Amino acid sequence: NAGVTQTPKFQVLKTGQSMTLQCAQDMNHNSMYWYRQDPGMGLRLIYYSASEGTTDKGEVPNGYNVSRLNKREFSLRLESAAPSQTSVYFCASRRGHTTDTQYFGPGTRLTVL
Amino acid sequence: DAKTTQPTSMDCAEGRAANLPCNHSTISGNEYVYWYRQIHSQGPQYIIHGLKNNETNEMASLIITEDRKSSTLILPHATLRDTAVYYCIVKGYGGGGNKLTFGTGTQLKVEL
């Protein structure tokens, strides 16, 4: 039981390049989330998926797109990376039905030059 | 979701109990208190949560005051590996788009 896994762990992009961050969970959770964390700050929600086939915007969705590929996988895409998107990205999944407990992956550290 | 207030930082000697306070004076009756921690550069880790009663698990104890306006997370025998930022989050089930709002938390430093 690996929990929540993310790939890649590190990535450096040039401004304007695109990339997809991958996230998978093996806990059979319905809900999945993408957060970003900038240095010295708390986490901010980018997008979430309450269930397979649905996605919704969070606090900071601009510049990102998401795909809930199936119940296990939730990807985050940067179409045209900008230096302001330099951050650590965390994926999480939620056990749900009676609790809001979320379980987080190890993060992807992204630098946009 | 109710706002929380935590001290910016705390120190604790290894082996002693670490008591981390959180004020949530505007908490509503259906809102839970969650505690997470984030060890440097890692993803946040769930610790414990509660509604009204005190809770205990293998990691920690959560003490919620009778009026529910504040709570304390207790790590009974802190170790160096407990050095982390601890977040207190108050949230109603399913509310707020299901997101967890992380503030700046309390930086706990456990020292020899």
PDB file of N, CA and C in Angstrom, chain A residues 50-104:
ATOM      1  N   ALA A  50     -14.008  15.797  -6.731  1.00  0.00           N
ATOM      2  CA  ALA A  50     -14.798  15.178  -5.673  1.00  0.00           C
ATOM      3  C   ALA A  50     -15.053  13.704  -5.954  1.00  0.00           C
ATOM      4  N   SER A  51     -15.104  13.350  -7.215  1.00  0.00           N
ATOM      5  CA  SER A  51     -15.327  11.957  -7.589  1.00  0.00           C
ATOM      6  C   SER A  51     -14.858  11.776  -9.027  1.00  0.00           C
ATOM      7  N   GLU A  52     -14.731  10.535  -9.438  1.00  0.00           N
ATOM      8  CA  GLU A  52     -14.298  10.236 -10.799  1.00  0.00           C
ATOM      9  C   GLU A  52     -15.234  10.915 -11.784  1.00  0.00           C
ATOM     10  N   GLY A  53     -14.642  11.647 -12.741  1.00  0.00           N
ATOM     11  CA  GLY A  53     -15.428  12.315 -13.757  1.00  0.00           C
ATOM     12  C   GLY A  53     -15.780  13.746 -13.455  1.00  0.00           C
ATOM     13  N   THR A  54     -15.426  14.240 -12.269  1.00  0.00           N
ATOM     14  CA  THR A  54     -15.722  15.632 -11.920  1.00  0.00           C
ATOM     15  C   THR A  54     -14.456  16.349 -11.475  1.00  0.00           C
ATOM     16  N   THR A  55     -14.357  17.626 -11.834  1.00  0.00           N
ATOM     17  CA  THR A  55     -13.267  18.469 -11.350  1.00  0.00           C
ATOM     18  C   THR A  55     -13.814  19.858 -11.055  1.00  0.00           C
ATOM     19  N   ASP A  56     -13.199  20.537 -10.094  1.00  0.00           N
ATOM     20  CA  ASP A  56     -13.624  21.883  -9.722  1.00  0.00           C
ATOM     21  C   ASP A  56     -12.422  22.737  -9.386  1.00  0.00           C
ATOM     22  N   LYS A  57     -12.573  24.045  -9.604  1.00  0.00           N
ATOM     23  CA  LYS A  57     -11.496  24.974  -9.320  1.00  0.00           C
ATOM     24  C   LYS A  57     -11.380  25.211  -7.827  1.00  0.00           C
ATOM     25  N   GLY A  58     -10.134  25.452  -7.398  1.00  0.00           N
ATOM     26  CA  GLY A  58      -9.867  25.851  -6.027  1.00  0.00           C
ATOM     27  C   GLY A  58      -9.570  27.329  -5.959  1.00  0.00           C
ATOM     28  N   GLU A  59      -8.638  27.703  -5.073  1.00  0.00           N
ATOM     29  CA  GLU A  59      -8.306  29.120  -4.871  1.00  0.00           C
ATOM     30  C   GLU A  59      -7.475  29.712  -5.996  1.00  0.00           C
ATOM     31  N   VAL A  60      -6.554  28.934  -6.559  1.00  0.00           N
ATOM     32  CA  VAL A  60      -5.573  29.463  -7.510  1.00  0.00           C
ATOM     33  C   VAL A  60      -5.499  28.612  -8.777  1.00  0.00           C
ATOM     34  N   PRO A  61      -6.573  28.511  -9.564  1.00  0.00           N
ATOM     35  CA  PRO A  61      -6.582  27.615 -10.728  1.00  0.00           C
ATOM     36  C   PRO A  61      -5.943  28.170 -11.999  1.00  0.00           C
ATOM     37  N   ASN A  62      -5.714  29.494 -12.054  1.00  0.00           N
ATOM     38  CA  ASN A  62      -5.246  30.082 -13.301  1.00  0.00           C
ATOM     39  C   ASN A  62      -3.884  29.543 -13.711  1.00  0.00           C
ATOM     40  N   GLY A  63      -3.796  29.125 -14.972  1.00  0.00           N
ATOM     41  CA  GLY A  63      -2.542  28.613 -15.513  1.00  0.00           C
ATOM     42  C   GLY A  63      -2.415  27.102 -15.412  1.00  0.00           C
ATOM     43  N   TYR A  64      -3.455  26.454 -14.889  1.00  0.00           N
ATOM     44  CA  TYR A  64      -3.423  25.005 -14.695  1.00  0.00           C
ATOM     45  C   TYR A  64      -4.661  24.351 -15.298  1.00  0.00           C
ATOM     46  N   ASN A  65      -4.500  23.083 -15.670  1.00  0.00           N
ATOM     47  CA  ASN A  65      -5.631  22.239 -16.035  1.00  0.00           C
ATOM     48  C   ASN A  65      -5.442  20.890 -15.353  1.00  0.00           C
ATOM     49  N   VAL A  66      -6.555  20.191 -15.150  1.00  0.00           N
ATOM     50  CA  VAL A  66      -6.469  18.895 -14.484  1.00  0.00           C
ATOM     51  C   VAL A  66      -7.264  17.863 -15.266  1.00  0.00           C
ATOM     52  N   SER A  67      -6.920  16.606 -15.013  1.00  0.00           N
ATOM     53  CA  SER A  67      -7.657  15.477 -15.598  1.00  0.00           C
ATOM     54  C   SER A  67      -7.785  14.391 -14.542  1.00  0.00           C
ATOM     55  N   ARG A  68      -9.008  13.971 -14.290  1.00  0.00           N
ATOM     56  CA  ARG A  68      -9.213  12.798 -13.412  1.00  0.00           C
ATOM     57  C   ARG A  68      -9.342  11.612 -14.351  1.00  0.00           C
ATOM     58  N   LEU A  69      -8.242  10.953 -14.553  1.00  0.00           N
ATOM     59  CA  LEU A  69      -8.148   9.905 -15.565  1.00  0.00           C
ATOM     60  C   LEU A  69      -8.991   8.695 -15.194  1.00  0.00           C
ATOM     61  N   ASN A  70      -9.022   8.372 -13.952  1.00  0.00           N
ATOM     62  CA  ASN A  70      -9.817   7.262 -13.409  1.00  0.00           C
ATOM     63  C   ASN A  70      -9.863   7.480 -11.902  1.00  0.00           C
ATOM     64  N   LYS A  71     -10.354   6.516 -11.163  1.00  0.00           N
ATOM     65  CA  LYS A  71     -10.482   6.732  -9.725  1.00  0.00           C
ATOM     66  C   LYS A  71      -9.117   6.881  -9.057  1.00  0.00           C
ATOM     67  N   ARG A  72      -8.090   6.262  -9.590  1.00  0.00           N
ATOM     68  CA  ARG A  72      -6.778   6.269  -8.979  1.00  0.00           C
ATOM     69  C   ARG A  72      -5.950   7.497  -9.327  1.00  0.00           C
ATOM     70  N   GLU A  73      -6.137   8.055 -10.512  1.00  0.00           N
ATOM     71  CA  GLU A  73      -5.171   9.016 -11.023  1.00  0.00           C
ATOM     72  C   GLU A  73      -5.767  10.401 -11.256  1.00  0.00           C
ATOM     73  N   PHE A  74      -4.981  11.411 -10.898  1.00  0.00           N
ATOM     74  CA  PHE A  74      -5.408  12.809 -11.035  1.00  0.00           C
ATOM     75  C   PHE A  74      -4.180  13.603 -11.453  1.00  0.00           C
ATOM     76  N   SER A  75      -4.175  14.120 -12.675  1.00  0.00           N
ATOM     77  CA  SER A  75      -2.992  14.810 -13.183  1.00  0.00           C
ATOM     78  C   SER A  75      -3.208  16.316 -13.245  1.00  0.00           C
ATOM     79  N   LEU A  76      -2.107  17.038 -13.131  1.00  0.00           N
ATOM     80  CA  LEU A  76      -2.104  18.501 -13.182  1.00  0.00           C
ATOM     81  C   LEU A  76      -1.213  18.950 -14.330  1.00  0.00           C
ATOM     82  N   ARG A  77      -1.739  19.771 -15.224  1.00  0.00           N
ATOM     83  CA  ARG A  77      -0.978  20.197 -16.394  1.00  0.00           C
ATOM     84  C   ARG A  77      -0.740  21.695 -16.374  1.00  0.00           C
ATOM     85  N   LEU A  78       0.501  22.059 -16.664  1.00  0.00           N
ATOM     86  CA  LEU A  78       0.884  23.446 -16.889  1.00  0.00           C
ATOM     87  C   LEU A  78       1.085  23.604 -18.389  1.00  0.00           C
ATOM     88  N   GLU A  79       0.236  24.352 -19.042  1.00  0.00           N
ATOM     89  CA  GLU A  79       0.297  24.478 -20.498  1.00  0.00           C
ATOM     90  C   GLU A  79       1.446  25.369 -20.954  1.00  0.00           C
ATOM     91  N   SER A  80       1.687  26.457 -20.227  1.00  0.00           N
ATOM     92  CA  SER A  80       2.748  27.396 -20.582  1.00  0.00           C
ATOM     93  C   SER A  80       3.326  27.926 -19.271  1.00  0.00           C
ATOM     94  N   ALA A  81       4.366  27.237 -18.796  1.00  0.00           N
ATOM     95  CA  ALA A  81       4.879  27.529 -17.461  1.00  0.00           C
ATOM     96  C   ALA A  81       5.419  28.956 -17.341  1.00  0.00           C
ATOM     97  N   ALA A  82       5.195  29.536 -16.159  1.00  0.00           N
ATOM     98  CA  ALA A  82       5.683  30.874 -15.833  1.00  0.00           C
ATOM     99  C   ALA A  82       6.484  30.819 -14.544  1.00  0.00           C
ATOM    100  N   PRO A  83       7.437  31.735 -14.352  1.00  0.00           N
ATOM    101  CA  PRO A  83       8.236  31.735 -13.112  1.00  0.00           C
ATOM    102  C   PRO A  83       7.378  31.782 -11.849  1.00  0.00           C
ATOM    103  N   SER A  84       6.194  32.398 -11.921  1.00  0.00           N
ATOM    104  CA  SER A  84       5.299  32.469 -10.759  1.00  0.00           C
ATOM    105  C   SER A  84       4.758  31.097 -10.355  1.00  0.00           C
ATOM    106  N   GLN A  85       4.939  30.113 -11.206  1.00  0.00           N
ATOM    107  CA  GLN A  85       4.479  28.761 -10.885  1.00  0.00           C
ATOM    108  C   GLN A  85       5.574  27.916 -10.238  1.00  0.00           C
ATOM    109  N   THR A  86       6.706  28.518  -9.992  1.00  0.00           N
ATOM    110  CA  THR A  86       7.741  27.855  -9.208  1.00  0.00           C
ATOM    111  C   THR A  86       7.199  27.602  -7.812  1.00  0.00           C
ATOM    112  N   SER A  87       7.161  26.339  -7.418  1.00  0.00           N
ATOM    113  CA  SER A  87       6.515  25.995  -6.164  1.00  0.00           C
ATOM    114  C   SER A  87       6.714  24.500  -5.888  1.00  0.00           C
ATOM    115  N   VAL A  88       6.228  24.064  -4.740  1.00  0.00           N
ATOM    116  CA  VAL A  88       6.132  22.640  -4.465  1.00  0.00           C
ATOM    117  C   VAL A  88       4.665  22.248  -4.599  1.00  0.00           C
ATOM    118  N   TYR A  89       4.413  21.214  -5.358  1.00  0.00           N
ATOM    119  CA  TYR A  89       3.050  20.790  -5.637  1.00  0.00           C
ATOM    120  C   TYR A  89       2.755  19.487  -4.905  1.00  0.00           C
ATOM    121  N   PHE A  90       1.662  19.497  -4.170  1.00  0.00           N
ATOM    122  CA  PHE A  90       1.246  18.318  -3.426  1.00  0.00           C
ATOM    123  C   PHE A  90      -0.105  17.826  -3.924  1.00  0.00           C
ATOM    124  N   CYS A  91      -0.177  16.527  -4.079  1.00  0.00           N
ATOM    125  CA  CYS A  91      -1.429  15.863  -4.389  1.00  0.00           C
ATOM    126  C   CYS A  91      -1.944  15.212  -3.107  1.00  0.00           C
ATOM    127  N   ALA A  92      -3.248  15.156  -2.963  1.00  0.00           N
ATOM    128  CA  ALA A  92      -3.843  14.534  -1.784  1.00  0.00           C
ATOM    129  C   ALA A  92      -5.100  13.786  -2.177  1.00  0.00           C
ATOM    130  N   SER A  93      -5.481  12.823  -1.354  1.00  0.00           N
ATOM    131  CA  SER A  93      -6.761  12.147  -1.558  1.00  0.00           C
ATOM    132  C   SER A  93      -7.509  12.120  -0.236  1.00  0.00           C
ATOM    133  N   ARG A  94      -8.805  12.008  -0.339  1.00  0.00           N
ATOM    134  CA  ARG A  94      -9.647  12.092   0.858  1.00  0.00           C
ATOM    135  C   ARG A  94     -10.402  10.812   1.062  1.00  0.00           C
ATOM    136  N   ARG A  95     -10.378  10.366   2.321  1.00  0.00           N
ATOM    137  CA  ARG A  95     -11.070   9.121   2.659  1.00  0.00           C
ATOM    138  C   ARG A  95     -12.564   9.271   2.495  1.00  0.00           C
ATOM    139  N   GLY A  96     -13.089  10.426   2.937  1.00  0.00           N
ATOM    140  CA  GLY A  96     -14.496  10.746   2.730  1.00  0.00           C
ATOM    141  C   GLY A  96     -15.426   9.729   3.305  1.00  0.00           C
ATOM    142  N   HIS A  97     -16.400   9.708   3.324  1.00  0.00           N
ATOM    143  CA  HIS A  97     -17.810   9.900   3.519  1.00  0.00           C
ATOM    144  C   HIS A  97     -18.157  10.510   4.852  1.00  0.00           C
ATOM    145  N   THR A  98     -17.364  10.247   5.857  1.00  0.00           N
ATOM    146  CA  THR A  98     -17.740  10.827   7.157  1.00  0.00           C
ATOM    147  C   THR A  98     -16.627  11.702   7.741  1.00  0.00           C
ATOM    148  N   THR A  99     -15.551  11.844   7.003  1.00  0.00           N
ATOM    149  CA  THR A  99     -14.460  12.642   7.538  1.00  0.00           C
ATOM    150  C   THR A  99     -13.779  13.380   6.402  1.00  0.00           C
ATOM    151  N   ASP A 100     -13.158  14.493   6.718  1.00  0.00           N
ATOM    152  CA  ASP A 100     -12.426  15.255   5.720  1.00  0.00           C
ATOM    153  C   ASP A 100     -10.935  14.962   5.758  1.00  0.00           C
ATOM    154  N   THR A 101     -10.522  13.894   6.416  1.00  0.00           N
ATOM    155  CA  THR A 101      -9.099  13.578   6.502  1.00  0.00           C
ATOM    156  C   THR A 101      -8.519  13.382   5.114  1.00  0.00           C
ATOM    157  N   GLN A 102      -7.429  14.098   4.843  1.00  0.00           N
ATOM    158  CA  GLN A 102      -6.755  13.979   3.558  1.00  0.00           C
ATOM    159  C   GLN A 102      -5.361  13.401   3.761  1.00  0.00           C
ATOM    160  N   TYR A 103      -4.918  12.648   2.759  1.00  0.00           N
ATOM    161  CA  TYR A 103      -3.605  12.013   2.792  1.00  0.00           C
ATOM    162  C   TYR A 103      -2.790  12.548   1.619  1.00  0.00           C
ATOM    163  N   PHE A 104      -1.580  12.981   1.914  1.00  0.00           N
ATOM    164  CA  PHE A 104      -0.772  13.718   0.954  1.00  0.00           C
ATOM    165  C   PHE A 104       0.363  12.888   0.382  1.00  0.00           C
TER     166      PHE A 104
END
